Short mmCIF file of C-alpha atoms in Angstrom, two decimals:
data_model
loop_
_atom_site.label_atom_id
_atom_site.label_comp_id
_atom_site.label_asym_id
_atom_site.label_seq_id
_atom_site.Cartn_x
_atom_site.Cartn_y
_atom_site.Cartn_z
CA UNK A 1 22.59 -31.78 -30.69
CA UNK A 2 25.93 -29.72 -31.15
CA UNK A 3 24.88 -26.17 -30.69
CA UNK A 4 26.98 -23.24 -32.62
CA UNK A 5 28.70 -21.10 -30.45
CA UNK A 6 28.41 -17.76 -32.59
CA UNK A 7 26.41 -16.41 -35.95
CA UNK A 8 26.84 -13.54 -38.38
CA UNK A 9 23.74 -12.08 -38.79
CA UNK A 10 22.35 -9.94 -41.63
CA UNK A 11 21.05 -6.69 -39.94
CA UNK A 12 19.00 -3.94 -41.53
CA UNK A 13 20.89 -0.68 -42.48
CA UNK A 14 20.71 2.83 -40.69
CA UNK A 15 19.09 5.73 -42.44
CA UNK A 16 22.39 8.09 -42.45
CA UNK A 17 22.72 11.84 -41.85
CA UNK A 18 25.84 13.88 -42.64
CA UNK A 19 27.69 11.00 -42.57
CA UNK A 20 29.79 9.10 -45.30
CA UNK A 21 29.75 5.43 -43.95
CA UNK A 22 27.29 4.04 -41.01
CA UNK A 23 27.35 0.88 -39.06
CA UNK A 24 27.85 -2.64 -40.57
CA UNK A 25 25.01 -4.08 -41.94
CA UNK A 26 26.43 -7.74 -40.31
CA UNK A 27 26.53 -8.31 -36.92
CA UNK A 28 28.31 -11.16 -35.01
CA UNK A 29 26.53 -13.02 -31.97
CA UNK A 30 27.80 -15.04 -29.65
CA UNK A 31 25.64 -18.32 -28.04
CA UNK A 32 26.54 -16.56 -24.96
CA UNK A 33 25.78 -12.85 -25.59
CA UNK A 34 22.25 -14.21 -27.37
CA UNK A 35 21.29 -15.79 -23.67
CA UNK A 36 22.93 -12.68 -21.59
CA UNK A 37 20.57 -10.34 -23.83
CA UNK A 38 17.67 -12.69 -23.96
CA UNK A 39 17.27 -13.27 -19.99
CA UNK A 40 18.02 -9.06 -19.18
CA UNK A 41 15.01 -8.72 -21.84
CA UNK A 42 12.77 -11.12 -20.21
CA UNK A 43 13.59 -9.91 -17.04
CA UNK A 44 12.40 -6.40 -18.14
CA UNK A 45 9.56 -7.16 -19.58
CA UNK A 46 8.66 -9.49 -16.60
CA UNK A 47 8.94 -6.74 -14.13
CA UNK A 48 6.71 -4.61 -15.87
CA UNK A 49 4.04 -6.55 -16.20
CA UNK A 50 4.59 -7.43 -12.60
CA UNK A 51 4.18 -3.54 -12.12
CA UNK A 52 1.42 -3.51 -13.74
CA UNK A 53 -0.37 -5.92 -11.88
CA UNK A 54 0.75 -4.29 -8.55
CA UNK A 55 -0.42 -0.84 -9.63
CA UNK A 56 -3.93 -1.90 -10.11
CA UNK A 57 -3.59 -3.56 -7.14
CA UNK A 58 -2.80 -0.03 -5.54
CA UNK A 59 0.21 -1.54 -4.49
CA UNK A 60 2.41 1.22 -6.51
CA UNK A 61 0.63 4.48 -6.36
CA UNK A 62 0.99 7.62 -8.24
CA UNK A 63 3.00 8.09 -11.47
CA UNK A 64 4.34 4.99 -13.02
CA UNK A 65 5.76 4.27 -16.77
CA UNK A 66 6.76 1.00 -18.36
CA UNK A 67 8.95 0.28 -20.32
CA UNK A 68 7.87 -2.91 -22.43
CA UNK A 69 8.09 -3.55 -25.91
CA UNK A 70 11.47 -1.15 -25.90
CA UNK A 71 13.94 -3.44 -24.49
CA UNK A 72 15.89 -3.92 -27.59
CA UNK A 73 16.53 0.15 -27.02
CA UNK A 74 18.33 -0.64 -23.29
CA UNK A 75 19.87 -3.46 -23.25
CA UNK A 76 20.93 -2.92 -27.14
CA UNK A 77 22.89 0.64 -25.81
CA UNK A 78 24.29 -1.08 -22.84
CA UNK A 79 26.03 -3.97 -25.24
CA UNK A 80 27.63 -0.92 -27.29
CA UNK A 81 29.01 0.93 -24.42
CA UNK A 82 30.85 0.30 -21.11
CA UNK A 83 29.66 0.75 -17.43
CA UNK A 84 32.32 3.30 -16.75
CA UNK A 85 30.23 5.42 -19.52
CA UNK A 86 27.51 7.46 -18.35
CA UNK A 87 23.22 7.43 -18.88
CA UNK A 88 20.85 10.00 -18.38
CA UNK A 89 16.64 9.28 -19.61
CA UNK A 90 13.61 10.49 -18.62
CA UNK A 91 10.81 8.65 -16.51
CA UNK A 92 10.39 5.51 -18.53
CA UNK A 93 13.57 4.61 -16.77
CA UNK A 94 12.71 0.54 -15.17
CA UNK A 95 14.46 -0.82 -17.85
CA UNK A 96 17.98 1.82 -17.69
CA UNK A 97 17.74 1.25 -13.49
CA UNK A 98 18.15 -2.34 -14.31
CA UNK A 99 21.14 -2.50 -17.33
CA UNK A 100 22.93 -0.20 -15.07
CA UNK A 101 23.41 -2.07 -11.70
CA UNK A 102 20.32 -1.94 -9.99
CA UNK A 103 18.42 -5.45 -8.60
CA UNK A 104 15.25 -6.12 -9.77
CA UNK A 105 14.02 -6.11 -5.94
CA UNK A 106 15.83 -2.73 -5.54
CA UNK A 107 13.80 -1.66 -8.33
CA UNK A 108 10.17 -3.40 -7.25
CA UNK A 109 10.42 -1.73 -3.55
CA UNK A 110 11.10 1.47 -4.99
CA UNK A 111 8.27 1.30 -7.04
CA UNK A 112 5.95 0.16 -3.77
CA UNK A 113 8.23 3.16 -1.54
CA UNK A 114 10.28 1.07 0.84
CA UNK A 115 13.59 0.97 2.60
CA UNK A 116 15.43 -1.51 0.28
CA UNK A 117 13.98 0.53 -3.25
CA UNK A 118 17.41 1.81 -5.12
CA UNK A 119 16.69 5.29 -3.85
CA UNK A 120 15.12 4.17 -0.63
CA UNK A 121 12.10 4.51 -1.61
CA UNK A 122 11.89 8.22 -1.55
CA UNK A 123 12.36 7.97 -5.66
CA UNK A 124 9.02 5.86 -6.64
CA UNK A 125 9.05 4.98 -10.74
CA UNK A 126 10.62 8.53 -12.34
CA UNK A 127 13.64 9.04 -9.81
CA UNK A 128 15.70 5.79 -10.16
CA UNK A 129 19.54 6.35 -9.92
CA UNK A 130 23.15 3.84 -10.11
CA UNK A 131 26.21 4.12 -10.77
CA UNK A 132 27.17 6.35 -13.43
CA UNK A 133 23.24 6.60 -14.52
CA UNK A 134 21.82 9.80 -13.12
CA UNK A 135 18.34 8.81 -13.16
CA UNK A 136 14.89 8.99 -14.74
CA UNK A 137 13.74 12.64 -14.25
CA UNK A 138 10.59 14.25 -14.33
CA UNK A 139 10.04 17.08 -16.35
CA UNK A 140 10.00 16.51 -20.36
CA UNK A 141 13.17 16.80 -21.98
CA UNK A 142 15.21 18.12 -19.00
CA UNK A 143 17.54 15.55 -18.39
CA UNK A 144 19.32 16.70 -22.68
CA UNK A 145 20.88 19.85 -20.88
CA UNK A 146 22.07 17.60 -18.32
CA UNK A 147 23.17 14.99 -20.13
CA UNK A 148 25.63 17.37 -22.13
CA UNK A 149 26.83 18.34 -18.87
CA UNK A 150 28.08 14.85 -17.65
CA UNK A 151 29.38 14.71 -21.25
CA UNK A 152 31.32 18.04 -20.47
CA UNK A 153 32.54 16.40 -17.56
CA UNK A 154 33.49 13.48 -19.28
CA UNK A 155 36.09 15.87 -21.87
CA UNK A 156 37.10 17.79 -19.08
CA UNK A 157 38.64 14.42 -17.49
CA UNK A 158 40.11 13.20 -20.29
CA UNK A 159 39.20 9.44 -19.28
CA UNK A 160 37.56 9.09 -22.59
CA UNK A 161 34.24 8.44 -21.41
CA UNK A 162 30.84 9.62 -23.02
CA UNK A 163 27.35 10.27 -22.09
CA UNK A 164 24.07 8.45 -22.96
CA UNK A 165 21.52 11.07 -23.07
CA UNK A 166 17.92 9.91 -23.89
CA UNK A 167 14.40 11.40 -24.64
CA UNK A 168 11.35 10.35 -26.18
CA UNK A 169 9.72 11.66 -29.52
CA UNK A 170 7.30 14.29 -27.26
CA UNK A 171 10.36 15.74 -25.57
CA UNK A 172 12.26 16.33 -28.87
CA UNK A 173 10.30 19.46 -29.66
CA UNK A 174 11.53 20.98 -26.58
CA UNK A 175 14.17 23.99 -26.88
CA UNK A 176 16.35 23.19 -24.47
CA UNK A 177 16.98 20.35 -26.39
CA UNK A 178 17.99 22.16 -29.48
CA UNK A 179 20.16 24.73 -26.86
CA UNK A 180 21.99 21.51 -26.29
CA UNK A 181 22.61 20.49 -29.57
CA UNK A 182 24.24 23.83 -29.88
CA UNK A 183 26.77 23.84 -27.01
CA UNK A 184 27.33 20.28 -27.49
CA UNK A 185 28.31 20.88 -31.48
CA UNK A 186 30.56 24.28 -30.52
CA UNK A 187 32.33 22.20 -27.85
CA UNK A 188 32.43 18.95 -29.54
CA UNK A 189 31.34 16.97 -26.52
CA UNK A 190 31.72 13.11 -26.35
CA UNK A 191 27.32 12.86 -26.42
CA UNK A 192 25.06 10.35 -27.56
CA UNK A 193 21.76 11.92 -27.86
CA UNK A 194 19.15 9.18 -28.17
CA UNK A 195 15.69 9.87 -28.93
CA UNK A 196 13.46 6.63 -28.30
CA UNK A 197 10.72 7.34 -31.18
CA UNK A 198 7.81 5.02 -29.53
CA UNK A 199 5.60 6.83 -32.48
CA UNK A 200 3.43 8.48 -29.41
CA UNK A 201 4.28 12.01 -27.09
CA UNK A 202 2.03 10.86 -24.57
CA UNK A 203 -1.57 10.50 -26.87
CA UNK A 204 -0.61 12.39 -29.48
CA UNK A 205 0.81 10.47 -32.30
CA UNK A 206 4.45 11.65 -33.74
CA UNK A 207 2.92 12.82 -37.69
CA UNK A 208 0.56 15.30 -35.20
CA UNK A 209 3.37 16.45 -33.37
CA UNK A 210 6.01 17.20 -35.40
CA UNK A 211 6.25 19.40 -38.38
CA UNK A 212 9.63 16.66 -39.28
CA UNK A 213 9.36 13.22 -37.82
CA UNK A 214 12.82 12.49 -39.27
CA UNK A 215 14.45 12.96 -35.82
CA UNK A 216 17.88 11.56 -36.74
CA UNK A 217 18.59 14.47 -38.64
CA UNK A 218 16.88 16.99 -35.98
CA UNK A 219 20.42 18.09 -34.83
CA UNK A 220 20.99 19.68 -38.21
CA UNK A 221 24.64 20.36 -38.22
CA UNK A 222 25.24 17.39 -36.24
CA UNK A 223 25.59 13.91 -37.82
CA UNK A 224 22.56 11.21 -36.91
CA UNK A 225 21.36 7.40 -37.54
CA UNK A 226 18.22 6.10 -37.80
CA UNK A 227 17.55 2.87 -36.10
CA UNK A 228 15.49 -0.23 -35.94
CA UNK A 229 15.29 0.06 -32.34
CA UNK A 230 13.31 -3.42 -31.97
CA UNK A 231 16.15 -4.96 -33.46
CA UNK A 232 18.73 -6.00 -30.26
CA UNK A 233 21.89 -6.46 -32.90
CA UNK A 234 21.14 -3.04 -35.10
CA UNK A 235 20.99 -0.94 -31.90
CA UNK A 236 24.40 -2.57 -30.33
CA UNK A 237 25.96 -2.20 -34.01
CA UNK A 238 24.87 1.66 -34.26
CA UNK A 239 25.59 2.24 -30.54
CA UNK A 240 29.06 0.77 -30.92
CA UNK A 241 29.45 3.32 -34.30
CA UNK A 242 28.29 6.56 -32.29
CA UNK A 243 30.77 5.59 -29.13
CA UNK A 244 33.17 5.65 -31.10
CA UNK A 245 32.66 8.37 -33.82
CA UNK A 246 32.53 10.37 -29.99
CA UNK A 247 35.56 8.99 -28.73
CA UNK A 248 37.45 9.75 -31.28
CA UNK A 249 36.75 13.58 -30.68
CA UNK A 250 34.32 14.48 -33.60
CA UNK A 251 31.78 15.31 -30.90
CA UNK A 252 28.30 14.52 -30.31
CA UNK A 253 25.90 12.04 -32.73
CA UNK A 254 22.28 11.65 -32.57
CA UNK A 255 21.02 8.15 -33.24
CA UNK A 256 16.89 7.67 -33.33
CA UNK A 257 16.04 4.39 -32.28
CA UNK A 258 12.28 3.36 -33.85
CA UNK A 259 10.57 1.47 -31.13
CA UNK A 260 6.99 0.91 -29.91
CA UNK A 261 5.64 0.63 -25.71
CA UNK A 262 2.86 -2.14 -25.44
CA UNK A 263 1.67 -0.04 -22.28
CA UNK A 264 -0.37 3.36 -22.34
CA UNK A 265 2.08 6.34 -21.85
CA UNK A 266 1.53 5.71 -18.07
CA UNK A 267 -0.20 3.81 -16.33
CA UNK A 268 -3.49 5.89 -15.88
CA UNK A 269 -3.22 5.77 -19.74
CA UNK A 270 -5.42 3.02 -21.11
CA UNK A 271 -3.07 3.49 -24.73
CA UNK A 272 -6.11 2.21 -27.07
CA UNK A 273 -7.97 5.59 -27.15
CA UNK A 274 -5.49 6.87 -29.64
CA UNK A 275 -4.16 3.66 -31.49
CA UNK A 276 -6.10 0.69 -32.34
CA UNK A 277 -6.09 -2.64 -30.11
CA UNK A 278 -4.69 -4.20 -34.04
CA UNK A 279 -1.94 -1.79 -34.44
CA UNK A 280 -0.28 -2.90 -31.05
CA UNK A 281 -1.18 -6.76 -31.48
CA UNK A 282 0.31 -6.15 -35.42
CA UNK A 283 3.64 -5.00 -33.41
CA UNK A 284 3.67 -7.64 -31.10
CA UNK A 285 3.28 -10.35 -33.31
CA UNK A 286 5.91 -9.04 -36.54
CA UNK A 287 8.32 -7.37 -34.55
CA UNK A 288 8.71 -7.85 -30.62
CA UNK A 289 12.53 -7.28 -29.72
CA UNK A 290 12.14 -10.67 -27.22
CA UNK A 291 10.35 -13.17 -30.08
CA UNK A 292 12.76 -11.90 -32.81
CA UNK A 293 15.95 -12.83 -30.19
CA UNK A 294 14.57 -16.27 -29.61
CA UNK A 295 13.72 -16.52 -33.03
CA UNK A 296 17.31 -15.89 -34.54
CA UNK A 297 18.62 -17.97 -31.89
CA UNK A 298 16.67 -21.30 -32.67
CA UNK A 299 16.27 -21.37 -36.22
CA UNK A 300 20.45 -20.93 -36.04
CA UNK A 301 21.01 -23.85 -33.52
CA UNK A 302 22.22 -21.72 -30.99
CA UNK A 303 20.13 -22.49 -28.16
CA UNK A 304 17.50 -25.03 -27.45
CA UNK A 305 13.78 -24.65 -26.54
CA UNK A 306 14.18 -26.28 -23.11
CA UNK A 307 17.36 -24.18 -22.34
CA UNK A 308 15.24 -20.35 -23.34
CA UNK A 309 11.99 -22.24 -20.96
CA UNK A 310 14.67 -22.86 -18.27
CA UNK A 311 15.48 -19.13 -18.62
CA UNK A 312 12.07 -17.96 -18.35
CA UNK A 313 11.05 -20.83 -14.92
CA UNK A 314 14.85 -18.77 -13.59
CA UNK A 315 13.39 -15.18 -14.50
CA UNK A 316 9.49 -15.72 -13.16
CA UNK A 317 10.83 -16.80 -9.89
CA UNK A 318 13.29 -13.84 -9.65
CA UNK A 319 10.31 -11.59 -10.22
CA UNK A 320 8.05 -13.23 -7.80
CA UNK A 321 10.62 -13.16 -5.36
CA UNK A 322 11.33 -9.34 -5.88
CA UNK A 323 7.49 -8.92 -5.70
CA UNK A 324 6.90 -10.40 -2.44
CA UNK A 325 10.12 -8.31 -1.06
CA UNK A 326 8.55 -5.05 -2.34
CA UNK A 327 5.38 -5.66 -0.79
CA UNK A 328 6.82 -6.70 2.95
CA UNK A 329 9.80 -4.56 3.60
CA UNK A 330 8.64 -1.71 5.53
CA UNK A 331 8.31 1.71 4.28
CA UNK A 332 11.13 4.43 5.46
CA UNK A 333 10.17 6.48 9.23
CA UNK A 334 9.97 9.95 9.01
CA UNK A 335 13.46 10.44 10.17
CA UNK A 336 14.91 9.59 6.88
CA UNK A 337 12.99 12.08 5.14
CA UNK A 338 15.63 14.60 4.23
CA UNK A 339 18.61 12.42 4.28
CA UNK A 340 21.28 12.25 1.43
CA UNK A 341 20.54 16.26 0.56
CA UNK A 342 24.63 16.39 0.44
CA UNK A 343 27.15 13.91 -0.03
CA UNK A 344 30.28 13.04 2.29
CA UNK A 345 29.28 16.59 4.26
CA UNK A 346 28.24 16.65 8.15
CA UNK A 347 24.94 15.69 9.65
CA UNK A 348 23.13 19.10 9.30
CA UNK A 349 19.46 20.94 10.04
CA UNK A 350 16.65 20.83 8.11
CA UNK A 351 13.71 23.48 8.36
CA UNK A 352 10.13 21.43 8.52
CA UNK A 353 7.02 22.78 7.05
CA UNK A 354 7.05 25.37 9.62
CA UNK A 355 10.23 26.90 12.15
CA UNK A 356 9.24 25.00 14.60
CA UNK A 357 9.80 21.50 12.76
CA UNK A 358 12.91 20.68 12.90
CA UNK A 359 14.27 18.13 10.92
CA UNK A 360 17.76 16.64 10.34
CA UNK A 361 20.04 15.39 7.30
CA UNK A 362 22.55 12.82 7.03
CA UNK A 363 24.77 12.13 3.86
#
């Protein structure tokens, strides 16, 4: 069986706002962009519900937020950018650790605190960082202000990069966000904002939340798409438009990506006190970003069955491999507690919980 090398596929259309033309409603994939995005997506959703597994285990402790059933959103965005651009999100940040550089073992021991985790373990699930990707953070909507500062960066060094900046639907009623907007308009700054609409702020659904649930068109005077976000090829296409309607200088765009989480909000969040057992089965089984991939792929003769099952033998192994690394590398001493406080700077002292504990830093 010859298989076809590339497809044009049919894609729905953005919902538009202040803005004459949007992305194509075609999209063009290649055999070998179809089995890049399909094993990244499978290896997402993989480590998840490895992390799941460890957590009730009490394996991972404390906070912990997956990310499946989204990873259309990340690995869509990473297609339409470059790695030289920048990414800033909140905690649900697995997936972003692992589009931007990071190891899926770097990733699994930082979730279980050890040396080898991406920030050495001293991070744990919200506080992941790479190259260029300044982390999942904490407090809700905190990272948009942020984000708008790398952007300002990005203008201010004229090496036309641009800035990722993403949030959920609960974080999009904050006012710093809408502060944001506002210096990112006046001083055109090359920004993506991205809200991930997952339809739920923690329990609460979006229609009891929001006064407007149309959150493309939140930034008022600035231009916004609506998005299937479980669609891989509609987020590239979109993400693709809104780098380069900011590259070209017009400033910042908001694009809302419409997504669902399988998971609870976090992990001590059973998710099925607030939506039905049905609704998230009905999502799985009509429109999960993985099946629809495959889907496209075989009906179109671009991959075989045995090739995707090879991919998914290849990705279980890699997660039970990372697994058994996060579980046995040993957890950092003491002594590294306040290292990396500066960069590049000399070894300096650190006050303990009292003056008599003293501590030291190295960058």
């Amino acid at each position: 069986m010859r298989l076809v090398s590339e497809f044009k596929f049919f894609i729905v259309k953005c919902d538009l706002h202040k803005l004459e033309e949007g992305p194509p409603v075609q999209a063009v994939l290649t055999r070998e962009e179809g089995l890049q995005y399909y094993r990244t997506m499978q290896i997402m959703r993989r480590m998840e519900l490895k992390a799941d597994q460890l957590y009730k285990q009490k394996i991972i402790r404390g906070f912990c937020h997956l990310y499946d059933g989204q990873e259309a959103c990340a690995v869509g965005i990473e297609a339409g950018i470059n790695l030289t651009d920048h990414l800033i999100t909140a905690y649900r940040a697995h997936g972003y650790t692992l589009t931007r550089g990071g190891t899926v073992r770097e990733i699994m021991a930082e979730l279980t605190g050890r040396r080898g985790g991406i920030a050495k373990g001293k991070g744990g699930s919200m506080h992941m960082y790479a190259k260029n990707f300044y982390g999942g953070n904490g407090i809700v909507g905190a990272q948009v202000p942020l984000g708008a500062g790398v952007a300002l960066a990005c203008k201010y060094q004229g090496k036309n990069e641009l800035c990722v900046c993403l949030y959920g639907d609960g974080a999009a009623n904050q006012g710093q966000i809408f502060e944001t907007y506002n210096m990112a308009s006046l001083w055109k700054l090359p920004c993506i904002f991205i809200c991930e609409n997952n339809r739920y702020g923690m329990g609460t659904s979006v229609e009891r939340a929001a006064a407007s649930t149309d959150y493309y068109k939140r930034g008022d005077f600035i231009p916004g798409l609506r998005v299937d976000g479980m669609d891989i090829l509609c987020v590239r296409e979109a993400t693709k438009f809104a780098a380069d309607h900011c590259r070209s200088g017009k400033g910042p765009i908001i694009m809302e990506l419409q997504t669902y989480r399988y998971h609870g909000h976090s992990m001590s969040d059973p998710g099925i006190s607030y939506r039905t057992r049905e609704e998230i089965q009905e999502v799985r089984s009509k429109s999960d970003p993985i099946s629809m991939l495959k889907d496209r792929m075989l009906n179109n003769n671009m991959a075989s069955v045995e090739e995707l099952k090879e991919i998914d033998v290849e990705v279980r192994k890699e997660i039970e491999d990372a697994a058994q690394f996060a579980t046995t590398d040993p957890e950092p001493p003491l002594e590294d507690l306040c290292n990396h406080i500066f960069h590049n700077e000399p070894p300096l002292e650190v006050r303990g919980t009292n003056p008599w504990v003293k501590l030291k830093s190295v960058s």
